[in-house]
Amino acid sequence: MQVDAWKPTPVLLTVDLVILTLREGRLCVLLVERGEDPFQGMSALPGGFLSHAGEEILDAAHRELSEETALVAGWVHLEQLATYGAAGRDPRGRVVSVAHLAIAPGLPEPVAGTDATDAAWVPADAVLSGELELAFDHRRIVTDGIERARTKLEFSALATAFCGELFTIAELQQVYEAVWGTELDIRNFYRKVQAIKGFIIPAGSGRRTTGGRPARLYRADPKTVLFPPLIRPVPSTKEEDKRKGDE
């Protein structure tokens, strides 16, 4: 009896980008409006297929980042997030996505890529709450990306990736409040930040005037691990009930 030769299942590979920034004190994610099927007209994460068989996955992520935001390596924090490969996630066939998380401060208004009709910064809350429906499994990817950022803010210096080269402690606090989605006591936050050696360092005699008392400027220290960590506040019962209701 002749046994048929084994044939591998055809699999297509894409990269998707969860690009986060702060705009007017709110955590925002970059979304595009799909210009073609599947899910034409729906919001989705920027990304796409590898451009050729020899393109490395990280190179593809940097290429998509450059095409969507005009940013290049070295200007932005970019890390691999996770791989998504559920059999039914894409109606075109078995498509596996290697998602990446990108973070940068003060990103400009986006320009839609070749396969999108529009691009915009959207408040992350609109995605997390389900108020805005996304194509494919992109809501899950956004949720995972934001949770990665929230967790890394506790144990690493990732928060400084949302800031410019020079920043005040108040501006750093705004990052934590926007990403964590909760208000923080300014005196308690200042005390905790100052207790972490190698987190931020004074920028000489620089000061920033914001209409009141001049605030001291800081820059990120090369250290990447926070000790002691900045632990996220536990949500109040009211906040927890609202979060569960949104899910």
Coordinates of N, CA, C and O in Angstrom, one line a residue, residues 68-153:
E68 N 4.7 53.4 8.6 CA 3.6 53.9 9.2 C 3.8 55.2 10.1 O 2.9 56.0 10.3
T69 N 5.1 55.3 10.6 CA 5.3 56.5 11.5 C 6.5 57.3 11.1 O 6.8 58.3 11.7
A70 N 7.3 56.8 10.0 CA 8.5 57.5 9.6 C 9.6 57.4 10.7 O 10.6 58.2 10.6
L71 N 9.5 56.5 11.6 CA 10.5 56.3 12.7 C 11.5 55.2 12.2 O 11.1 54.3 11.5
V72 N 12.7 55.3 12.7 CA 13.7 54.3 12.3 C 14.3 53.8 13.6 O 14.1 54.3 14.7
A73 N 15.0 52.7 13.5 CA 15.6 52.0 14.6 C 16.5 53.0 15.4 O 17.2 53.8 14.8
G74 N 16.4 52.9 16.7 CA 17.1 53.9 17.6 C 16.3 55.0 18.1 O 16.7 55.7 19.1
W75 N 15.2 55.3 17.4 CA 14.3 56.4 17.8 C 13.2 55.9 18.7 O 12.5 56.7 19.2
V76 N 13.0 54.6 18.7 CA 11.8 54.1 19.3 C 12.1 52.8 20.1 O 13.0 52.1 19.7
H77 N 11.4 52.6 21.1 CA 11.5 51.3 21.8 C 10.7 50.3 21.0 O 9.5 50.4 20.8
L78 N 11.3 49.2 20.6 CA 10.6 48.1 19.8 C 11.0 46.8 20.4 O 12.2 46.5 20.5
E79 N 10.0 46.0 20.7 CA 10.3 44.6 21.2 C 9.2 43.7 20.7 O 8.1 44.1 20.4
Q80 N 9.6 42.4 20.6 CA 8.7 41.4 20.1 C 7.7 41.1 21.3 O 8.0 41.0 22.4
L81 N 6.4 41.1 20.9 CA 5.3 40.9 21.9 C 4.9 39.5 22.0 O 5.1 38.8 23.1
A82 N 4.4 38.9 21.0 CA 3.9 37.5 21.0 C 3.6 37.0 19.6 O 3.5 37.8 18.7
T83 N 3.3 35.7 19.5 CA 3.0 35.2 18.2 C 1.5 34.7 18.3 O 1.1 34.1 19.2
Y84 N 0.7 35.0 17.2 CA -0.7 34.7 17.2 C -0.9 33.9 16.0 O -0.7 34.3 14.8
G85 N -1.4 32.6 16.2 CA -1.6 31.7 15.1 C -2.8 30.8 15.1 O -2.8 29.7 14.5
A86 N -3.9 31.3 15.7 CA -5.1 30.5 15.8 C -5.6 30.2 14.3 O -5.5 31.1 13.5
A87 N -6.1 29.0 14.1 CA -6.4 28.6 12.8 C -7.5 29.5 12.1 O -7.4 29.7 10.9
G88 N -8.4 30.1 12.8 CA -9.4 30.9 12.2 C -9.3 32.4 12.3 O -10.2 33.1 12.0
R89 N -8.1 32.8 12.6 CA -7.9 34.3 12.9 C -7.9 35.1 11.6 O -8.1 36.3 11.6
D90 N -7.7 34.5 10.4 CA -7.7 35.2 9.2 C -8.4 34.4 8.1 O -8.1 33.3 7.9
P91 N -9.5 35.0 7.5 CA -10.3 34.2 6.5 C -9.5 33.9 5.3 O -10.0 33.1 4.4
R92 N -8.3 34.5 5.1 CA -7.6 34.2 3.8 C -6.8 32.9 3.9 O -6.3 32.4 2.9
G93 N -6.7 32.3 5.1 CA -6.0 31.0 5.3 C -5.2 31.0 6.6 O -5.5 31.8 7.5
R94 N -4.3 30.1 6.7 CA -3.5 30.0 7.9 C -2.4 31.1 7.9 O -1.4 31.0 7.2
V95 N -2.7 32.2 8.7 CA -1.8 33.3 8.7 C -1.3 33.5 10.2 O -2.2 33.6 11.1
V96 N 0.0 33.5 10.4 CA 0.6 33.6 11.7 C 1.2 35.0 11.8 O 1.9 35.5 10.9
S97 N 0.9 35.7 12.9 CA 1.4 37.1 13.1 C 2.4 37.1 14.2 O 2.1 36.6 15.3
V98 N 3.5 37.7 14.0 CA 4.5 38.0 15.0 C 4.3 39.4 15.4 O 4.7 40.3 14.7
A99 N 3.6 39.7 16.5 CA 3.3 41.1 16.9 C 4.5 41.7 17.7 O 5.2 41.0 18.4
H100 N 4.6 43.0 17.5 CA 5.7 43.8 18.2 C 5.0 45.0 18.9 O 4.0 45.5 18.5
L101 N 5.7 45.3 20.0 CA 5.3 46.5 20.8 C 6.3 47.6 20.5 O 7.5 47.4 20.6
A102 N 5.7 48.8 20.1 CA 6.6 49.9 19.8 C 6.1 51.1 20.7 O 4.9 51.4 20.8
I103 N 7.1 51.8 21.3 CA 6.7 53.0 22.1 C 7.7 54.1 21.8 O 8.9 54.0 21.7
A104 N 7.1 55.3 21.7 CA 7.9 56.5 21.4 C 7.1 57.7 21.9 O 5.9 57.7 21.9
P105 N 7.8 58.8 22.3 CA 7.1 60.0 22.7 C 6.8 60.9 21.6 O 7.5 61.0 20.5
G106 N 5.7 61.7 21.7 CA 5.4 62.8 20.8 C 5.4 62.4 19.3 O 5.9 63.1 18.5
L107 N 4.8 61.3 19.0 CA 4.7 60.9 17.6 C 3.7 61.8 16.8 O 2.7 62.2 17.3
P108 N 4.1 62.0 15.6 CA 3.2 62.9 14.8 C 2.0 62.3 14.3 O 1.7 61.1 14.5
E109 N 1.1 63.1 13.6 CA -0.1 62.5 13.0 C 0.4 61.5 11.9 O 1.3 61.7 11.1
P110 N -0.2 60.3 11.9 CA 0.2 59.2 11.0 C -0.3 59.4 9.6 O -1.3 60.2 9.4
V111 N 0.3 58.8 8.7 CA -0.1 58.8 7.3 C -0.4 57.3 6.9 O 0.4 56.4 7.2
A112 N -1.5 57.1 6.3 CA -1.9 55.8 5.9 C -1.0 55.1 4.9 O -0.4 55.8 4.1
G113 N -0.7 53.8 5.1 CA 0.2 53.1 4.2 C -0.5 52.7 2.9 O -1.6 53.2 2.6
T114 N 0.1 51.8 2.2 CA -0.4 51.5 0.8 C -1.7 50.7 0.8 O -2.5 50.9 -0.1
D115 N -1.9 49.9 1.9 CA -3.1 49.1 1.9 C -4.2 49.6 2.9 O -5.1 48.9 3.3
A116 N -4.0 50.9 3.3 CA -5.0 51.5 4.3 C -5.5 52.8 3.7 O -4.8 53.5 2.9
T117 N -6.7 53.1 4.1 CA -7.4 54.4 3.6 C -7.2 55.5 4.6 O -7.4 56.7 4.2
D118 N -6.9 55.2 5.8 CA -6.7 56.2 6.9 C -5.9 55.6 8.0 O -5.8 54.4 8.2
A119 N -5.4 56.5 8.8 CA -4.6 56.1 10.0 C -4.8 57.2 11.0 O -4.9 58.4 10.7
A120 N -4.9 56.8 12.3 CA -5.2 57.8 13.4 C -4.8 57.2 14.7 O -4.7 56.0 14.9
W121 N -4.5 58.1 15.6 CA -4.2 57.8 17.0 C -5.6 57.6 17.7 O -6.4 58.6 17.7
V122 N -5.8 56.5 18.4 CA -7.1 56.2 19.0 C -6.8 56.0 20.5 O -5.9 55.3 20.9
P123 N -7.6 56.6 21.4 CA -7.4 56.3 22.8 C -7.5 54.8 23.1 O -8.4 54.1 22.6
A124 N -6.5 54.4 23.9 CA -6.5 52.9 24.2 C -7.7 52.4 24.9 O -8.1 51.3 24.6
D125 N -8.4 53.3 25.7 CA -9.6 52.9 26.4 C -10.7 52.4 25.4 O -11.5 51.6 25.7
A126 N -10.7 53.1 24.2 CA -11.8 52.8 23.3 C -11.6 51.3 22.7 O -12.6 50.7 22.4
V127 N -10.4 50.9 22.7 CA -10.1 49.5 22.2 C -10.3 48.5 23.4 O -11.0 47.5 23.2
L128 N -9.7 48.8 24.5 CA -9.8 47.9 25.7 C -11.3 47.6 26.1 O -11.6 46.5 26.5
S129 N -12.1 48.7 26.0 CA -13.5 48.5 26.4 C -14.4 47.8 25.4 O -15.5 47.4 25.7
G130 N -13.9 47.7 24.2 CA -14.7 47.1 23.1 C -15.6 48.1 22.4 O -16.3 47.7 21.5
E131 N -15.4 49.4 22.8 CA -16.2 50.4 22.1 C -15.9 50.5 20.6 O -16.8 50.7 19.8
L132 N -14.6 50.3 20.3 CA -14.2 50.2 18.9 C -13.9 48.8 18.5 O -13.0 48.2 19.1
E133 N -14.5 48.3 17.5 CA -14.3 46.9 17.1 C -13.1 46.9 16.1 O -13.0 47.7 15.2
L134 N -12.2 45.9 16.3 CA -11.1 45.8 15.4 C -11.1 44.6 14.6 O -11.8 43.6 14.9
A135 N -10.5 44.6 13.4 CA -10.4 43.5 12.5 C -9.5 42.3 13.1 O -8.8 42.6 14.1
F136 N -9.7 41.1 12.6 CA -9.0 40.0 13.0 C -9.0 39.8 14.5 O -10.1 39.9 15.1
D137 N -7.9 39.4 15.1 CA -7.9 39.3 16.6 C -7.1 40.5 17.2 O -6.4 40.3 18.2
H138 N -7.2 41.6 16.5 CA -6.3 42.7 16.9 C -6.6 43.4 18.3 O -5.8 43.9 18.9
R139 N -7.9 43.2 18.7 CA -8.2 43.7 20.0 C -7.4 42.9 21.1 O -6.9 43.5 22.1
R140 N -7.3 41.6 20.9 CA -6.5 40.8 21.8 C -5.1 41.2 21.8 O -4.4 41.3 22.9
I141 N -4.5 41.5 20.6 CA -3.1 41.9 20.5 C -2.9 43.2 21.2 O -1.9 43.4 21.9
V142 N -3.8 44.2 21.0 CA -3.7 45.5 21.6 C -3.7 45.3 23.2 O -2.9 45.9 23.9
T143 N -4.7 44.5 23.6 CA -4.8 44.2 25.1 C -3.5 43.6 25.6 O -3.0 44.1 26.7
D144 N -3.0 42.7 24.9 CA -1.7 42.1 25.4 C -0.6 43.1 25.4 O 0.3 43.1 26.3
G145 N -0.5 43.9 24.4 CA 0.5 44.9 24.3 C 0.5 45.9 25.4 O 1.5 46.3 26.0
I146 N -0.7 46.4 25.7 CA -0.9 47.4 26.8 C -0.6 46.7 28.2 O 0.0 47.4 29.0
E147 N -1.0 45.5 28.3 CA -0.7 44.8 29.6 C 0.8 44.6 29.7 O 1.4 44.7 30.8
R148 N 1.5 44.3 28.6 CA 3.0 44.2 28.7 C 3.6 45.5 29.1 O 4.5 45.5 30.0
A149 N 3.1 46.6 28.5 CA 3.6 47.9 28.9 C 3.3 48.2 30.4 O 4.2 48.8 31.1
R150 N 2.1 47.9 30.8 CA 1.8 48.2 32.2 C 2.7 47.5 33.2 O 3.1 48.0 34.2
T151 N 2.9 46.2 32.9 CA 3.7 45.4 33.8 C 5.2 45.8 33.7 O 5.8 45.9 34.8
K152 N 5.7 46.2 32.5 CA 7.1 46.6 32.5 C 7.3 47.9 33.1 O 8.5 48.2 33.6
L153 N 6.3 48.8 33.2 CA 6.5 50.0 34.0 C 6.8 49.8 35.4 O 7.4 50.6 36.1

